mmCIF file of C-alpha atoms in Angstrom:
data_model
loop_
_atom_site.group_PDB
_atom_site.id
_atom_site.type_symbol
_atom_site.label_atom_id
_atom_site.label_comp_id
_atom_site.label_asym_id
_atom_site.label_seq_id
_atom_site.Cartn_x
_atom_site.Cartn_y
_atom_site.Cartn_z
ATOM 1 C CA MET A 1 -8.040 -5.188 27.931
ATOM 2 C CA GLY A 2 -6.383 -5.389 31.179
ATOM 3 C CA GLY A 3 -3.808 -2.372 31.253
ATOM 4 C CA ALA A 4 -4.803 -1.454 27.842
ATOM 5 C CA THR A 5 -7.941 0.306 28.493
ATOM 6 C CA SER A 6 -5.485 3.088 30.504
ATOM 7 C CA LYS A 7 -7.217 6.599 29.835
ATOM 8 C CA ASP A 8 -2.879 7.723 30.222
ATOM 9 C CA ARG A 9 -1.778 5.350 27.979
ATOM 10 C CA TYR A 10 -4.423 6.884 24.966
ATOM 11 C CA ASP A 11 -3.361 9.977 25.327
ATOM 12 C CA ARG A 12 0.178 9.310 25.321
ATOM 13 C CA ALA A 13 -0.286 7.212 21.974
ATOM 14 C CA ALA A 14 -2.743 10.673 20.303
ATOM 15 C CA ALA A 15 0.485 12.445 21.403
ATOM 16 C CA SER A 16 2.770 10.726 20.310
ATOM 17 C CA GLY A 17 1.890 8.583 17.291
ATOM 18 C CA ILE A 18 2.789 5.577 18.992
ATOM 19 C CA LEU A 19 0.542 2.885 20.698
ATOM 20 C CA THR A 20 2.526 -0.357 22.368
ATOM 21 C CA LEU A 21 0.120 -2.442 23.958
ATOM 22 C CA ASN A 22 2.824 -5.733 24.264
ATOM 23 C CA ARG A 23 1.456 -8.670 26.977
ATOM 24 C CA GLN A 24 -1.833 -6.433 27.870
ATOM 25 C CA LYS A 25 -3.716 -9.187 27.769
ATOM 26 C CA VAL A 26 -6.204 -7.399 24.763
ATOM 27 C CA ARG A 27 -8.662 -10.557 24.143
ATOM 28 C CA SER A 28 -11.340 -9.135 22.108
ATOM 29 C CA TRP A 29 -11.473 -7.167 18.794
ATOM 30 C CA SER A 30 -14.543 -5.612 19.645
ATOM 31 C CA SER A 31 -13.224 -3.390 22.796
ATOM 32 C CA LEU A 32 -9.680 -2.839 20.782
ATOM 33 C CA THR A 33 -11.598 -1.140 17.368
ATOM 34 C CA LYS A 34 -13.675 0.473 19.954
ATOM 35 C CA ALA A 35 -10.339 2.107 22.338
ATOM 36 C CA LEU A 36 -8.268 3.004 18.338
ATOM 37 C CA LYS A 37 -11.411 4.646 17.499
ATOM 38 C CA LYS A 38 -10.322 7.487 19.242
ATOM 39 C CA LEU A 39 -6.733 7.443 17.633
ATOM 40 C CA SER A 40 -6.710 8.150 14.215
ATOM 41 C CA THR A 41 -3.442 9.999 13.688
ATOM 42 C CA LEU A 42 -1.542 6.328 14.719
ATOM 43 C CA ARG A 43 2.065 6.079 13.059
ATOM 44 C CA THR A 44 3.174 3.202 14.598
ATOM 45 C CA LEU A 45 1.037 0.707 16.189
ATOM 46 C CA SER A 46 2.440 -2.763 18.495
ATOM 47 C CA ILE A 47 -0.312 -5.744 19.652
ATOM 48 C CA THR A 48 2.146 -8.000 20.638
ATOM 49 C CA GLU A 49 1.541 -11.754 22.945
ATOM 50 C CA ASN A 50 -1.832 -10.945 23.795
ATOM 51 C CA PRO A 51 -4.661 -13.968 23.952
ATOM 52 C CA LEU A 52 -6.134 -11.994 20.197
ATOM 53 C CA ARG A 53 -7.186 -15.749 19.566
ATOM 54 C CA ASP A 54 -9.986 -14.203 16.682
ATOM 55 C CA PRO A 55 -9.740 -13.185 13.278
ATOM 56 C CA VAL A 56 -8.638 -9.865 12.307
ATOM 57 C CA PRO A 57 -11.918 -8.074 11.771
ATOM 58 C CA HIS A 58 -13.577 -5.841 9.392
ATOM 59 C CA ALA A 59 -13.921 -3.328 11.634
ATOM 60 C CA PHE A 60 -10.572 -3.344 12.664
ATOM 61 C CA THR A 61 -9.240 -2.784 8.844
ATOM 62 C CA ALA A 62 -11.828 0.078 9.041
ATOM 63 C CA LEU A 63 -10.194 2.322 11.588
ATOM 64 C CA SER A 64 -9.807 6.235 10.310
ATOM 65 C CA LEU A 65 -5.830 5.779 11.683
ATOM 66 C CA TRP A 66 -4.999 3.420 8.988
ATOM 67 C CA SER A 67 -4.788 6.777 6.956
ATOM 68 C CA THR A 68 -1.257 7.194 9.052
ATOM 69 C CA LEU A 69 -0.263 3.899 10.241
ATOM 70 C CA VAL A 70 3.121 3.096 8.727
ATOM 71 C CA SER A 71 3.694 0.513 11.341
ATOM 72 C CA LEU A 72 1.933 -2.732 12.392
ATOM 73 C CA ASP A 73 3.237 -5.687 14.585
ATOM 74 C CA LEU A 74 0.637 -8.331 15.232
ATOM 75 C CA SER A 75 3.014 -10.952 16.736
ATOM 76 C CA HIS A 76 2.351 -13.636 18.526
ATOM 77 C CA ASN A 77 -1.473 -13.423 19.469
ATOM 78 C CA SER A 78 -2.621 -16.438 18.412
ATOM 79 C CA ILE A 79 -4.552 -14.747 15.647
ATOM 80 C CA THR A 80 -5.915 -17.254 13.368
ATOM 81 C CA CYS A 81 -6.917 -15.370 9.876
ATOM 82 C CA ALA A 82 -5.822 -11.984 9.056
ATOM 83 C CA CYS A 83 -6.915 -12.364 4.624
ATOM 84 C CA ALA A 84 -9.245 -8.780 5.824
ATOM 85 C CA LEU A 85 -5.650 -6.733 5.886
ATOM 86 C CA GLY A 86 -5.539 -7.491 2.480
ATOM 87 C CA SER A 87 -9.522 -6.121 1.448
ATOM 88 C CA GLU A 88 -11.530 -3.495 2.017
ATOM 89 C CA ALA A 89 -14.658 -5.168 1.436
ATOM 90 C CA PRO A 90 -15.532 -7.544 4.611
ATOM 91 C CA LEU A 91 -15.048 -11.201 3.964
ATOM 92 C CA PRO A 92 -17.529 -13.687 3.834
ATOM 93 C CA LYS A 93 -16.275 -17.221 6.158
ATOM 94 C CA SER A 94 -16.436 -18.844 3.373
ATOM 95 C CA HIS A 95 -13.590 -16.570 1.762
ATOM 96 C CA ALA A 96 -10.518 -19.059 2.273
ATOM 97 C CA VAL A 97 -12.305 -21.618 -0.981
ATOM 98 C CA GLN A 98 -12.649 -18.073 -2.762
ATOM 99 C CA THR A 99 -9.221 -17.212 -2.710
ATOM 100 C CA LEU A 100 -7.830 -18.268 -6.177
ATOM 101 C CA PRO A 101 -10.188 -16.366 -7.907
ATOM 102 C CA ARG A 102 -9.527 -13.477 -6.041
ATOM 103 C CA ILE A 103 -5.913 -13.501 -6.209
ATOM 104 C CA THR A 104 -6.171 -14.122 -10.333
ATOM 105 C CA SER A 105 -8.812 -11.493 -10.836
ATOM 106 C CA ALA A 106 -6.827 -8.797 -8.618
ATOM 107 C CA PRO A 107 -5.616 -5.966 -11.272
ATOM 108 C CA ALA A 108 -1.808 -6.595 -11.870
ATOM 109 C CA GLY A 109 0.818 -5.262 -11.143
ATOM 110 C CA ASN A 110 1.256 -2.461 -7.970
ATOM 111 C CA ALA A 111 -2.095 -1.067 -8.334
ATOM 112 C CA ALA A 112 -3.780 -0.420 -5.565
ATOM 113 C CA HIS A 113 -7.594 -0.560 -4.150
ATOM 114 C CA GLY A 114 -10.362 1.823 -5.317
ATOM 115 C CA SER A 115 -9.176 4.454 -2.144
ATOM 116 C CA SER A 116 -6.118 6.303 -2.245
ATOM 117 C CA PRO A 117 -2.788 4.552 -1.110
ATOM 118 C CA LEU A 118 -2.355 3.613 2.743
ATOM 119 C CA PRO A 119 1.342 4.818 4.076
ATOM 120 C CA LEU A 120 2.220 1.033 5.067
ATOM 121 C CA GLU A 121 5.692 0.268 5.311
ATOM 122 C CA SER A 122 6.225 -2.526 7.868
ATOM 123 C CA LEU A 123 4.064 -5.048 8.510
ATOM 124 C CA ASP A 124 5.315 -8.698 11.303
ATOM 125 C CA ILE A 125 1.903 -10.729 11.637
ATOM 126 C CA SER A 126 4.525 -13.723 13.216
ATOM 127 C CA GLY A 127 3.960 -16.083 16.052
ATOM 128 C CA ASN A 128 0.382 -16.710 15.055
ATOM 129 C CA ASP A 129 -1.882 -19.426 13.993
ATOM 130 C CA LEU A 130 -2.624 -17.971 10.475
ATOM 131 C CA HIS A 131 -4.065 -20.541 7.704
ATOM 132 C CA MET A 132 -2.651 -18.442 5.157
ATOM 133 C CA LEU A 133 -0.465 -15.634 4.182
ATOM 134 C CA PRO A 134 -3.230 -12.607 4.280
ATOM 135 C CA PRO A 135 -3.974 -11.862 0.121
ATOM 136 C CA LEU A 136 -3.645 -9.292 -1.642
ATOM 137 C CA LEU A 137 -1.546 -6.709 0.721
ATOM 138 C CA SER A 138 0.452 -5.119 -2.135
ATOM 139 C CA ALA A 139 -2.576 -4.391 -3.830
ATOM 140 C CA ARG A 140 -4.151 -2.524 -0.625
ATOM 141 C CA PHE A 141 -0.471 -1.381 1.021
ATOM 142 C CA PRO A 142 1.875 -0.356 -2.578
ATOM 143 C CA ARG A 143 4.425 1.068 -0.330
ATOM 144 C CA LEU A 144 4.853 -2.064 1.888
ATOM 145 C CA ARG A 145 8.153 -2.321 2.284
ATOM 146 C CA ARG A 146 8.800 -5.005 4.878
ATOM 147 C CA LEU A 147 6.926 -7.885 5.241
ATOM 148 C CA VAL A 148 7.700 -10.867 8.027
ATOM 149 C CA CYS A 149 5.581 -13.578 9.168
ATOM 150 C CA THR A 150 7.467 -16.533 10.233
ATOM 151 C CA ASP A 151 7.550 -18.651 13.041
ATOM 152 C CA ASN A 152 3.238 -19.709 12.357
ATOM 153 C CA LYS A 153 1.498 -21.992 14.168
ATOM 154 C CA ARG A 154 0.467 -24.295 11.981
ATOM 155 C CA ALA A 155 2.259 -24.842 7.930
ATOM 156 C CA LEU A 156 2.267 -21.291 6.390
ATOM 157 C CA VAL A 157 -0.421 -21.630 2.993
ATOM 158 C CA ILE A 158 0.745 -19.344 0.141
ATOM 159 C CA ALA A 159 -1.520 -19.410 -2.707
ATOM 160 C CA LEU A 160 -0.077 -19.804 -6.265
ATOM 161 C CA SER A 161 3.054 -17.804 -5.352
ATOM 162 C CA LEU A 162 4.281 -15.330 -3.495
ATOM 163 C CA GLU A 163 3.622 -12.532 -6.364
ATOM 164 C CA ARG A 164 -0.234 -14.082 -6.973
ATOM 165 C CA CYS A 165 -0.573 -13.835 -3.156
ATOM 166 C CA ILE A 166 0.376 -11.111 -1.979
ATOM 167 C CA GLY A 167 0.507 -8.832 -5.132
ATOM 168 C CA ALA A 168 3.191 -7.592 -7.011
ATOM 169 C CA SER A 169 5.233 -4.611 -5.828
ATOM 170 C CA LYS A 170 7.286 -1.599 -6.390
ATOM 171 C CA SER A 171 8.136 -1.049 -2.630
ATOM 172 C CA LEU A 172 8.596 -4.489 -0.973
ATOM 173 C CA GLU A 173 12.758 -4.876 0.070
ATOM 174 C CA VAL A 174 11.632 -7.739 3.056
ATOM 175 C CA VAL A 175 10.217 -10.757 2.900
ATOM 176 C CA ALA A 176 10.886 -12.983 5.775
ATOM 177 C CA LEU A 177 8.562 -16.479 6.394
ATOM 178 C CA GLN A 178 11.205 -18.741 8.702
ATOM 179 C CA ARG A 179 10.205 -21.338 10.339
ATOM 180 C CA ASN A 180 6.471 -21.678 8.526
ATOM 181 C CA ARG A 181 6.787 -25.252 7.573
ATOM 182 C CA LEU A 182 7.179 -24.125 4.271
ATOM 183 C CA ASN A 183 6.943 -27.219 1.918
ATOM 184 C CA THR A 184 7.198 -25.520 -1.530
ATOM 185 C CA PHE A 185 8.038 -21.294 -2.782
ATOM 186 C CA SER A 186 7.567 -19.687 -5.472
ATOM 187 C CA VAL A 187 8.210 -16.292 -6.596
ATOM 188 C CA ALA A 188 6.360 -15.577 -8.866
ATOM 189 C CA ASP A 189 5.729 -17.788 -12.108
ATOM 190 C CA ASP A 190 6.731 -15.633 -16.106
ATOM 191 C CA ALA A 191 3.658 -14.004 -16.335
ATOM 192 C CA VAL A 192 5.271 -11.534 -14.653
ATOM 193 C CA GLU A 193 8.683 -9.949 -15.859
ATOM 194 C CA ASN A 194 9.745 -7.799 -12.808
ATOM 195 C CA PRO A 195 7.266 -8.831 -9.851
ATOM 196 C CA PHE A 196 9.133 -6.913 -6.932
ATOM 197 C CA PRO A 197 11.675 -4.445 -8.659
ATOM 198 C CA ALA A 198 12.964 -3.639 -4.941
ATOM 199 C CA LEU A 199 13.209 -6.788 -3.487
ATOM 200 C CA ARG A 200 16.508 -6.860 -1.574
ATOM 201 C CA GLU A 201 16.746 -9.328 1.240
ATOM 202 C CA LEU A 202 14.356 -13.114 0.847
ATOM 203 C CA LEU A 203 14.800 -15.182 3.807
ATOM 204 C CA LEU A 204 13.219 -18.678 4.143
ATOM 205 C CA ASP A 205 15.732 -20.293 6.857
ATOM 206 C CA GLN A 206 13.920 -23.315 8.554
ATOM 207 C CA ASN A 207 11.220 -23.913 6.581
ATOM 208 C CA HIS A 208 10.558 -27.619 4.589
ATOM 209 C CA LEU A 209 12.340 -27.099 1.937
ATOM 210 C CA GLY A 210 13.195 -30.309 -0.084
ATOM 211 C CA GLY A 211 14.483 -31.610 -3.504
ATOM 212 C CA THR A 212 15.588 -29.262 -5.690
ATOM 213 C CA VAL A 213 14.964 -25.731 -5.287
ATOM 214 C CA ASN A 214 14.094 -23.225 -7.864
ATOM 215 C CA LEU A 215 11.933 -20.694 -6.131
ATOM 216 C CA GLY A 216 9.674 -20.597 -9.126
ATOM 217 C CA PHE A 217 12.384 -19.943 -11.834
ATOM 218 C CA VAL A 218 12.949 -21.679 -15.053
ATOM 219 C CA ALA A 219 15.588 -21.538 -17.419
ATOM 220 C CA GLY A 220 15.399 -20.459 -20.385
ATOM 221 C CA ARG A 221 12.539 -17.642 -19.632
ATOM 222 C CA ALA A 222 13.456 -14.207 -19.524
ATOM 223 C CA ALA A 223 10.954 -13.601 -16.581
ATOM 224 C CA PRO A 224 10.354 -13.099 -13.825
ATOM 225 C CA LEU A 225 13.388 -10.721 -12.934
ATOM 226 C CA LEU A 226 14.355 -9.581 -9.492
ATOM 227 C CA PRO A 227 16.957 -7.191 -10.557
ATOM 228 C CA SER A 228 17.577 -5.992 -6.240
ATOM 229 C CA LEU A 229 17.746 -9.483 -4.719
ATOM 230 C CA LYS A 230 21.089 -9.245 -2.348
ATOM 231 C CA ARG A 231 20.149 -11.852 -0.423
ATOM 232 C CA ILE A 232 18.583 -15.750 -0.052
ATOM 233 C CA THR A 233 18.299 -17.786 3.359
ATOM 234 C CA LEU A 234 17.638 -21.360 3.242
ATOM 235 C CA ASP A 235 19.261 -22.147 6.391
ATOM 236 C CA GLU A 236 18.528 -25.714 8.047
ATOM 237 C CA GLN A 237 15.667 -27.072 5.855
ATOM 238 C CA ARG A 238 14.050 -29.197 7.883
ATOM 239 C CA GLY A 239 11.591 -31.135 5.785
ATOM 240 C CA GLU A 240 11.454 -35.469 5.404
ATOM 241 C CA GLU A 241 12.956 -34.825 2.101
ATOM 242 C CA PRO A 242 16.929 -33.046 2.532
ATOM 243 C CA LEU A 243 17.321 -30.060 0.736
ATOM 244 C CA ARG A 244 19.349 -31.881 -2.668
ATOM 245 C CA HIS A 245 20.102 -29.241 -5.437
ATOM 246 C CA ILE A 246 19.481 -25.750 -5.611
ATOM 247 C CA ASP A 247 18.484 -24.620 -9.544
ATOM 248 C CA VAL A 248 21.379 -22.204 -10.967
ATOM 249 C CA ALA A 249 18.405 -20.883 -12.822
ATOM 250 C CA ILE A 250 18.100 -18.371 -9.818
ATOM 251 C CA PHE A 251 21.844 -16.503 -10.306
ATOM 252 C CA VAL A 252 19.837 -15.625 -13.636
ATOM 253 C CA HIS A 253 17.182 -14.644 -12.509
ATOM 254 C CA CYS A 254 18.297 -12.675 -9.768
ATOM 255 C CA PRO A 255 21.608 -10.948 -11.669
ATOM 256 C CA GLY A 256 22.174 -8.670 -8.262
ATOM 257 C CA LEU A 257 22.497 -11.790 -5.659
ATOM 258 C CA VAL A 258 25.311 -11.509 -3.698
ATOM 259 C CA SER A 259 24.823 -14.086 -0.595
ATOM 260 C CA LEU A 260 22.409 -16.976 -0.968
ATOM 261 C CA SER A 261 23.075 -18.798 2.129
ATOM 262 C CA LEU A 262 23.012 -22.597 2.248
ATOM 263 C CA ARG A 263 23.789 -23.326 6.274
ATOM 264 C CA GLY A 264 23.175 -25.658 8.265
ATOM 265 C CA ASN A 265 21.329 -28.247 5.748
ATOM 266 C CA ARG A 266 21.797 -32.212 6.439
ATOM 267 C CA ASN A 267 24.162 -32.089 3.415
ATOM 268 C CA GLU A 268 25.729 -29.142 2.438
ATOM 269 C CA GLU A 269 28.907 -30.385 1.817
ATOM 270 C CA GLU A 270 27.336 -31.539 -1.517
ATOM 271 C CA LEU A 271 25.022 -28.867 -2.228
ATOM 272 C CA HIS A 272 28.017 -26.525 -2.759
ATOM 273 C CA SER A 273 29.751 -29.060 -4.528
ATOM 274 C CA SER A 274 26.655 -29.651 -6.952
ATOM 275 C CA LEU A 275 26.157 -25.733 -7.987
ATOM 276 C CA VAL A 276 30.572 -25.821 -8.172
ATOM 277 C CA GLN A 277 30.042 -28.205 -11.045
ATOM 278 C CA SER A 278 28.065 -25.440 -12.386
ATOM 279 C CA GLY A 279 28.707 -23.281 -15.130
ATOM 280 C CA THR A 280 26.301 -20.745 -14.312
ATOM 281 C CA TYR A 281 27.410 -20.725 -10.896
ATOM 282 C CA ARG A 282 30.812 -19.925 -11.671
ATOM 283 C CA SER A 283 30.261 -17.088 -14.022
ATOM 284 C CA TRP A 284 28.210 -15.903 -11.281
ATOM 285 C CA GLN A 285 30.470 -16.525 -8.477
ATOM 286 C CA GLU A 286 33.389 -14.688 -10.987
ATOM 287 C CA ARG A 287 31.222 -11.375 -11.832
ATOM 288 C CA LYS A 288 30.567 -11.118 -7.896
ATOM 289 C CA LYS A 289 33.395 -11.602 -6.127
ATOM 290 C CA ASP A 290 34.786 -7.738 -7.009
ATOM 291 C CA VAL A 291 31.681 -6.675 -5.474
ATOM 292 C CA VAL A 292 32.586 -8.730 -2.447
ATOM 293 C CA ASP A 293 35.951 -7.541 -2.371
ATOM 294 C CA LYS A 294 35.160 -4.179 -2.021
ATOM 295 C CA LYS A 295 32.838 -4.251 0.170
ATOM 296 C CA LEU A 296 35.402 -6.056 2.567
ATOM 297 C CA HIS A 297 37.818 -3.352 1.144
ATOM 298 C CA ALA A 298 36.002 -0.974 2.696
ATOM 299 C CA GLY A 299 35.463 -2.331 6.175
ATOM 300 C CA GLY A 300 32.210 -4.001 5.274
ATOM 301 C CA GLN A 301 30.837 -7.243 5.757
ATOM 302 C CA ALA A 302 29.950 -8.973 2.443
ATOM 303 C CA GLU A 303 29.352 -13.328 1.989
ATOM 304 C CA LEU A 304 29.946 -15.272 -1.824
ATOM 305 C CA LEU A 305 28.680 -18.532 -1.505
#
């Protein structure tokens, strides 16, 4: 593994709880896993910009360090599959075709797997070559607060909806999915009333979302509800079909929303004009004006579309 085998590096990690393997020519999961077995109390692990192309193996996800690991960065390694991260058991090679049965039979809500909840709070799997967003991440990591998966090298697949794919979560606060060539995106369907009660930011810039975008929210239905969501970004959508319309159901289902960014879209002015014609949007705008004014008065920054 090049510099990654340095005894000093691992000795320091054992003492500090932090291991960084950036551009260390890590190529083998087997060698990496063998070295990591000696570090059972890591809190932060960063393995980035290495030629680590093979799928994440079960041996890596079964390491004892998961009982203490709080932050994991596996970005920019060209990894082709990270589905093992959401599974306690080894996955068969055919697991991709079994994804829908797996996620539809998973426990509802924030139920974790059979063992004790793992403490992971931050996961970055950006810049890889993933065939899909790893299923059931919230079930295995119920404390996950930050999920970052941007710049995937192929069009990222999110099975059914974000909630159906990773599972509902009481902890998740930030979801970053920029530049993944997403043609559609749904937060959740109406089967779960409050799938992500802590979610504050949903970042979807520079994808391929076109036509009417509703994020899975349907007018006239009470669920799903995202009470804490403050910010949605839909800047610079790059699909063949331009972003033409924002469904105002978003403002009903996200009552705490303060910022919806549409910068850089081909018909940005038309999008704004369409929203202004909606009574639902105008009511939302008036309700949130006081919130924004208070932030600005206090010297902070705030945006109201």
